[in-house]
Amino acid sequence: MPPSGKIEVAEEGNRRKGEMTPSEMRQCAKDIVAWFQQHADLDAKGCDQSVIDELSKKRDVPLALEELWREAATGVWFEGYELLHPQSITKMLSDVDAPYVPFARDIDDALLVVGDDAVYEYEMGEGRGDRLESSIADYLEAYRNKLLEGRFEYMDGDGCVETMASAPSRGK
């Protein structure tokens, strides 16, 4: 015990200081896609760089999102939101306020968007909603970690749902 008599708990893991590097973003994208290949039989097809470049001419696209699209243009789910192909996004930009770039859509047409690098929920006609994460890189990294920890299972057509083992217990 420390001299103060208090027990100190060491922080778990090997936490990074600062932002993800481009190679860490690339690996994160590969890990997410590999999870879907294993659990959802995803036949991953990355997007051609020219399609990403076309979208980038219209809105600022973060590198972490580009890395994901290079690995898989569709078929990846963020819980109930399915990844959108960059060509689909280019067509829908007139309906989404600048600077936001939609990257996933749910069954009710609600969107996940990135703008000023942060990730937000977005409702068509209502605009930006709650901020989910301070950066797309942090959002993808946290989601990748939850996938690899076994906290989600894939449900065909519904996306990823939290497993019962990871759900908070409900006491009496």
XYZ file of N, CA and C in Angstrom:
516
model
N 0.839 -1.195 0.000
C 0.000 0.000 0.000
C 0.874 1.245 0.000
N 0.404 2.283 -0.681
C 1.148 3.540 -0.650
C 1.202 4.088 0.782
N 2.152 4.959 1.067
C 2.293 5.502 2.414
C 1.040 6.185 2.942
N 0.189 6.719 2.068
C -1.020 7.416 2.521
C -2.063 6.456 3.057
N -1.875 5.158 2.805
C -2.853 4.171 3.256
C -3.993 3.977 2.272
N -3.998 4.728 1.169
C -5.051 4.597 0.163
C -4.585 3.635 -0.920
N -5.515 2.896 -1.461
C -5.209 1.996 -2.561
C -5.371 2.769 -3.859
N -4.365 2.684 -4.714
C -4.425 3.333 -6.006
C -4.561 2.266 -7.083
N -5.498 2.484 -8.001
C -5.718 1.543 -9.096
C -5.024 2.084 -10.327
N -4.155 1.286 -10.869
C -3.453 1.690 -12.090
C -4.428 1.695 -13.253
N -4.259 2.639 -14.157
C -5.104 2.706 -15.348
C -4.765 1.531 -16.253
N -5.792 0.837 -16.727
C -5.565 -0.327 -17.579
C -5.233 0.090 -18.999
N -4.518 -0.793 -19.659
C -4.241 -0.596 -21.076
C -3.016 0.249 -21.322
N -2.749 0.408 -22.578
C -1.609 1.195 -23.018
C -2.184 2.392 -23.769
N -2.634 3.377 -23.028
C -3.332 4.514 -23.633
C -2.394 5.369 -24.478
N -2.905 5.765 -25.619
C -2.146 6.613 -26.525
C -2.278 8.062 -26.059
N -1.255 8.797 -26.256
C -1.296 10.228 -25.993
C -1.335 10.923 -27.342
N -2.331 11.766 -27.548
C -2.459 12.468 -28.823
C -3.368 11.728 -29.793
N -3.369 12.208 -31.024
C -4.240 11.665 -32.073
C -3.675 10.387 -32.684
N -4.548 9.644 -33.345
C -4.112 8.461 -34.073
C -3.233 8.880 -35.250
N -2.240 8.069 -35.540
C -1.404 8.303 -36.719
C -2.135 7.737 -37.936
N -1.742 8.125 -39.147
C -2.369 7.542 -40.336
C -2.281 6.011 -40.360
N -1.176 5.436 -39.936
C -1.068 3.972 -39.941
C -1.991 3.347 -38.897
N -2.207 4.027 -37.773
C -3.164 3.524 -36.779
C -4.596 3.613 -37.310
N -4.907 4.659 -38.043
C -6.233 4.790 -38.659
C -6.458 3.671 -39.670
N -5.441 3.392 -40.467
C -5.535 2.322 -41.468
C -5.774 0.977 -40.776
N -5.032 0.714 -39.706
C -5.193 -0.545 -38.987
C -6.563 -0.639 -38.328
N -7.042 0.452 -37.800
C -8.374 0.483 -37.186
C -9.433 0.115 -38.227
N -9.343 0.705 -39.414
C -10.290 0.397 -40.493
C -10.212 -1.077 -40.865
N -9.004 -1.601 -40.975
C -8.833 -3.021 -41.313
C -9.433 -3.918 -40.240
N -9.276 -3.546 -38.979
C -9.826 -4.342 -37.873
C -11.354 -4.365 -37.909
N -11.966 -3.212 -38.176
C -13.427 -3.135 -38.252
C -13.933 -4.011 -39.395
N -13.331 -3.867 -40.561
C -13.759 -4.642 -41.729
C -13.534 -6.134 -41.491
N -12.413 -6.503 -40.894
C -12.135 -7.918 -40.605
C -13.189 -8.500 -39.670
N -13.657 -7.721 -38.695
C -14.705 -8.195 -37.784
C -15.972 -8.508 -38.583
N -16.350 -7.624 -39.500
C -17.551 -7.845 -40.305
C -17.369 -8.990 -41.296
N -16.161 -9.188 -41.788
C -15.907 -10.339 -42.660
C -16.108 -11.637 -41.875
N -15.695 -11.653 -40.636
C -15.807 -12.852 -39.817
C -17.215 -13.060 -39.274
N -17.879 -12.005 -38.841
C -19.164 -12.144 -38.163
C -20.390 -11.915 -39.045
N -20.200 -11.261 -40.189
C -21.334 -10.942 -41.053
C -21.118 -11.407 -42.481
N -20.089 -12.209 -42.697
C -19.766 -12.697 -44.038
C -19.665 -11.565 -45.054
N -19.103 -10.451 -44.632
C -18.917 -9.308 -45.515
C -17.905 -9.644 -46.603
N -18.309 -9.412 -47.846
C -17.394 -9.525 -48.978
C -16.894 -8.110 -49.239
N -15.833 -7.727 -48.531
C -15.371 -6.342 -48.523
C -14.804 -5.919 -49.871
N -15.332 -4.815 -50.353
C -14.812 -4.199 -51.560
C -14.578 -2.735 -51.229
N -13.326 -2.343 -51.287
C -12.991 -0.957 -51.011
C -13.425 -0.043 -52.140
N -13.478 1.203 -51.833
C -13.897 2.217 -52.789
C -12.691 2.716 -53.571
N -12.896 3.024 -54.835
C -11.843 3.590 -55.660
C -11.510 4.998 -55.155
N -10.231 5.329 -55.117
C -9.788 6.624 -54.603
C -10.420 7.787 -55.359
N -10.697 7.627 -56.637
C -11.291 8.715 -57.414
C -12.688 9.083 -56.892
N -13.427 8.102 -56.384
C -14.762 8.367 -55.814
C -14.620 9.164 -54.521
N -13.656 8.793 -53.703
C -13.397 9.527 -52.458
C -12.939 10.946 -52.777
N -12.080 11.080 -53.775
C -11.586 12.400 -54.175
C -12.727 13.297 -54.650
N -13.687 12.719 -55.373
C -14.841 13.488 -55.852
C -15.647 14.036 -54.674
N -15.863 13.218 -53.664
C -16.567 13.666 -52.463
C -15.742 14.725 -51.734
N -14.438 14.531 -51.677
C -13.548 15.468 -50.979
C -13.527 16.851 -51.625
N -13.874 16.924 -52.902
C -13.941 18.223 -53.576
C -15.126 19.038 -53.059
N -16.151 18.347 -52.563
C -17.372 19.009 -52.112
C -17.389 19.282 -50.601
N -16.809 18.374 -49.825
C -16.763 18.508 -48.366
C -15.445 17.935 -47.843
N -15.054 18.397 -46.675
C -13.828 17.923 -46.041
C -14.056 16.513 -45.482
N -13.334 15.533 -46.010
C -13.475 14.140 -45.583
C -12.258 13.757 -44.733
N -12.470 13.409 -43.474
C -11.348 13.035 -42.601
C -10.646 11.759 -43.076
N -9.348 11.697 -42.830
C -8.535 10.563 -43.252
C -9.057 9.237 -42.682
N -9.500 9.231 -41.434
C -9.981 7.980 -40.824
C -11.155 7.400 -41.609
N -12.022 8.258 -42.116
C -13.164 7.803 -42.911
C -12.701 7.328 -44.286
N -11.746 8.024 -44.875
C -11.182 7.579 -46.153
C -10.580 6.184 -46.008
N -9.873 5.955 -44.917
C -9.245 4.643 -44.692
C -10.297 3.547 -44.610
N -11.409 3.837 -43.952
C -12.484 2.845 -43.855
C -13.047 2.539 -45.235
N -13.312 3.579 -46.035
C -13.870 3.370 -47.377
C -12.896 2.643 -48.297
N -11.616 2.807 -48.083
C -10.635 2.074 -48.899
C -10.710 0.577 -48.620
N -11.145 0.217 -47.417
C -11.263 -1.188 -47.026
C -12.630 -1.777 -47.394
N -13.691 -1.007 -47.185
C -15.059 -1.457 -47.497
C -15.930 -0.233 -47.730
N -16.598 -0.215 -48.864
C -17.448 0.933 -49.198
C -18.862 0.782 -48.644
N -19.258 -0.441 -48.327
C -20.586 -0.715 -47.763
C -20.483 -1.961 -46.881
N -21.589 -2.283 -46.209
C -21.658 -3.531 -45.456
C -21.158 -3.464 -44.031
N -20.671 -2.316 -43.608
C -20.217 -2.131 -42.232
C -21.324 -1.387 -41.489
N -21.586 -1.820 -40.268
C -22.643 -1.217 -39.456
C -22.069 -0.594 -38.202
N -22.622 0.549 -37.823
C -22.313 1.211 -36.554
C -23.585 1.111 -35.729
N -23.676 0.011 -35.005
C -24.898 -0.386 -34.313
C -26.003 -0.445 -35.365
N -27.011 0.435 -35.322
C -28.114 0.374 -36.282
C -27.931 1.241 -37.513
N -26.754 1.802 -37.700
C -26.465 2.670 -38.841
C -25.549 1.939 -39.813
N -25.947 1.901 -41.082
C -25.131 1.215 -42.095
C -24.252 2.215 -42.844
N -23.009 1.839 -43.068
C -22.057 2.669 -43.799
C -22.603 2.998 -45.185
N -22.504 4.257 -45.557
C -22.936 4.717 -46.875
C -21.756 4.725 -47.844
N -22.027 4.379 -49.087
C -21.017 4.445 -50.141
C -20.763 5.919 -50.465
N -19.519 6.310 -50.694
C -19.230 7.715 -51.006
C -20.013 8.281 -52.198
N -20.316 7.459 -53.205
C -21.121 7.953 -54.331
C -22.523 8.339 -53.872
N -23.106 7.556 -52.964
C -24.432 7.886 -52.420
C -24.381 9.186 -51.638
N -23.299 9.389 -50.918
C -23.147 10.602 -50.114
C -23.058 11.825 -51.009
N -22.300 11.735 -52.084
C -22.151 12.856 -53.007
C -23.517 13.301 -53.517
N -24.403 12.342 -53.786
C -25.739 12.650 -54.308
C -26.641 13.294 -53.260
N -26.384 13.038 -51.963
C -27.284 13.538 -50.927
C -26.771 14.794 -50.213
N -25.616 15.312 -50.602
C -25.027 16.458 -49.907
C -25.913 17.699 -49.916
N -26.707 17.877 -50.958
C -27.570 19.061 -51.018
C -28.625 19.051 -49.913
N -28.902 17.879 -49.339
C -29.891 17.763 -48.266
C -29.279 17.835 -46.871
N -27.959 17.927 -46.793
C -27.261 17.933 -45.509
C -26.475 19.230 -45.391
N -26.695 19.939 -44.283
C -26.009 21.208 -44.059
C -24.495 21.049 -44.098
N -23.824 22.046 -44.707
C -22.359 22.088 -44.651
C -21.980 22.456 -43.219
N -20.907 21.968 -42.688
C -19.818 21.204 -43.269
C -19.983 19.699 -43.091
N -21.170 19.238 -42.743
C -21.349 17.842 -42.349
C -21.293 16.874 -43.526
N -20.641 15.741 -43.280
C -20.537 14.668 -44.260
C -21.208 13.435 -43.655
N -22.337 13.015 -44.215
C -22.964 11.796 -43.700
C -22.098 10.592 -44.053
N -22.041 9.611 -43.146
C -21.279 8.406 -43.479
C -22.041 7.129 -43.150
N -23.175 7.241 -42.452
C -23.987 6.060 -42.154
C -25.438 6.489 -41.971
N -26.351 5.550 -42.300
C -27.787 5.838 -42.215
C -28.494 4.675 -41.542
N -29.541 5.008 -40.753
C -30.330 3.941 -40.128
C -31.613 3.708 -40.918
N -32.423 2.782 -40.442
C -33.646 2.383 -41.146
C -34.645 3.534 -41.280
N -34.575 4.523 -40.359
C -35.487 5.665 -40.380
C -34.885 6.881 -41.090
N -33.783 6.666 -41.803
C -33.065 7.714 -42.536
C -32.366 8.737 -41.644
N -32.230 8.442 -40.351
C -31.373 9.275 -39.502
C -29.930 8.978 -39.911
N -29.063 9.942 -39.734
C -27.690 9.820 -40.207
C -26.680 9.946 -39.079
N -25.512 9.389 -39.319
C -24.321 9.741 -38.562
C -23.524 10.625 -39.498
N -23.076 11.772 -38.994
C -22.316 12.706 -39.809
C -21.024 13.083 -39.085
N -20.072 13.514 -39.890
C -18.840 14.064 -39.329
C -18.749 15.501 -39.826
N -18.419 16.396 -38.912
C -18.248 17.802 -39.255
C -17.341 18.431 -38.227
N -16.408 19.239 -38.667
C -15.379 19.783 -37.772
C -14.695 18.636 -37.034
N -14.606 17.495 -37.713
C -14.009 16.238 -37.266
C -14.831 15.499 -36.218
N -15.777 16.125 -35.555
C -16.597 15.449 -34.545
C -17.709 14.640 -35.219
N -18.223 13.636 -34.499
C -19.300 12.786 -35.009
C -20.602 13.173 -34.309
N -21.659 13.337 -35.111
C -22.965 13.743 -34.605
C -24.064 12.851 -35.178
N -25.187 12.816 -34.482
C -26.416 12.284 -35.069
C -27.001 13.423 -35.905
N -27.755 13.066 -36.933
C -28.303 14.084 -37.826
C -29.652 13.603 -38.333
N -30.670 14.440 -38.190
C -32.004 14.133 -38.696
C -32.294 15.029 -39.890
N -32.701 14.420 -41.002
C -33.061 15.201 -42.184
C -34.210 16.136 -41.808
N -34.106 17.373 -42.203
C -35.146 18.356 -41.912
C -34.964 19.020 -40.561
N -34.254 18.378 -39.643
C -34.042 18.953 -38.311
C -32.600 19.387 -38.101
N -31.686 18.759 -38.823
C -30.282 19.132 -38.709
C -29.530 18.326 -37.668
N -28.418 18.893 -37.251
C -27.492 18.213 -36.358
C -28.110 17.968 -34.990
N -27.841 16.755 -34.482
C -28.306 16.387 -33.160
C -27.145 16.274 -32.189
N -27.209 15.272 -31.337
C -26.213 15.085 -30.285
C -24.835 14.751 -30.842
N -23.818 15.270 -30.159
C -22.437 14.919 -30.492
C -22.122 13.585 -29.829
N -21.629 12.639 -30.631
C -21.329 11.302 -30.133
C -19.868 11.132 -29.753
N -18.984 11.843 -30.451
C -17.553 11.707 -30.187
C -16.846 12.953 -30.713
N -15.721 13.276 -30.119
C -15.004 14.506 -30.490
C -14.267 14.396 -31.821
N -13.999 13.170 -32.285
C -13.380 13.011 -33.598
C -13.808 11.684 -34.216
N -13.777 11.627 -35.533
C -14.133 10.395 -36.234
C -13.116 9.302 -35.930
N -11.853 9.670 -35.790
C -10.836 8.671 -35.460
C -11.124 8.047 -34.098
N -11.478 8.871 -33.120
C -11.810 8.347 -31.783
C -13.084 7.495 -31.833
N -14.057 7.933 -32.635
C -15.299 7.169 -32.774
C -15.027 5.783 -33.354
N -14.250 5.734 -34.439
C -13.945 4.449 -35.068
C -13.107 3.569 -34.142
N -12.158 4.168 -33.439
C -11.321 3.386 -32.527
C -12.142 2.794 -31.386
N -13.007 3.591 -30.792
C -13.842 3.099 -29.693
C -14.777 1.991 -30.176
N -15.347 2.167 -31.377
C -16.247 1.154 -31.921
C -15.485 -0.129 -32.234
N -14.304 -0.006 -32.832
C -13.461 -1.162 -33.114
C -13.165 -1.921 -31.824
N -12.822 -1.191 -30.772
C -12.502 -1.833 -29.502
C -13.690 -2.606 -28.947
N -14.886 -2.029 -29.056
C -16.091 -2.726 -28.576
C -16.361 -3.983 -29.406
N -16.165 -3.893 -30.709
C -16.352 -5.071 -31.562
C -15.390 -6.182 -31.151
N -14.117 -5.834 -30.989
C -13.097 -6.833 -30.681
C -13.229 -7.385 -29.263
N -13.858 -6.623 -28.371
C -14.104 -7.097 -27.007
C -15.304 -8.041 -26.943
N -15.989 -8.218 -28.060
C -17.155 -9.103 -28.086
C -18.409 -8.474 -27.522
N -18.475 -7.153 -27.539
C -19.631 -6.463 -26.966
C -20.813 -6.347 -27.922
N -20.607 -6.729 -29.199
C -21.679 -6.665 -30.187
C -21.771 -7.967 -30.949
N -22.974 -8.231 -31.437
C -23.157 -9.318 -32.383
C -23.901 -8.755 -33.577
N -23.642 -9.362 -34.734
C -24.261 -8.890 -35.967
C -25.601 -9.583 -36.168
N -26.620 -8.790 -36.503
C -27.953 -9.296 -36.819
C -28.256 -8.858 -38.251
N -28.411 -9.833 -39.147
C -28.609 -9.551 -40.563
C -29.720 -8.537 -40.779
N -29.402 -7.443 -41.449
C -30.384 -6.410 -41.769
C -30.630 -5.401 -40.668
N -30.215 -5.706 -39.445
C -30.435 -4.799 -38.318
C -29.157 -4.153 -37.822
N -28.025 -4.665 -38.247
C -26.759 -4.107 -37.807
C -26.201 -4.844 -36.611
N -25.563 -4.106 -35.741
C -24.926 -4.697 -34.566
C -25.722 -4.349 -33.327
N -25.965 -5.354 -32.519
C -26.667 -5.141 -31.260
C -25.746 -5.553 -30.121
N -25.905 -4.845 -29.015
C -25.085 -5.134 -27.851
C -25.424 -6.524 -27.328
N -24.393 -7.288 -27.009
C -24.623 -8.634 -26.484
C -25.120 -8.547 -25.058
N -25.827 -9.582 -24.635
C -26.341 -9.610 -23.266
C -25.210 -9.593 -22.245
N -24.091 -10.191 -22.574
C -22.970 -10.236 -21.650
C -22.406 -8.844 -21.371
N -22.541 -7.933 -22.343
C -21.978 -6.592 -22.153
C -23.019 -5.582 -21.708
N -24.292 -5.971 -21.715
C -25.351 -5.045 -21.290
C -25.247 -4.834 -19.777
N -25.541 -3.619 -19.306
C -25.486 -3.388 -17.869
C -26.530 -4.239 -17.152
N -26.158 -4.753 -16.001
C -27.101 -5.601 -15.269
C -28.221 -4.734 -14.709
N -29.380 -5.317 -14.647
C -30.548 -4.613 -14.133
C -30.933 -5.257 -12.807
N -30.600 -4.587 -11.762
C -30.902 -5.110 -10.428
C -32.376 -5.022 -10.101
N -32.742 -5.669 -9.023
C -34.145 -5.647 -8.605
C -34.493 -4.383 -7.872
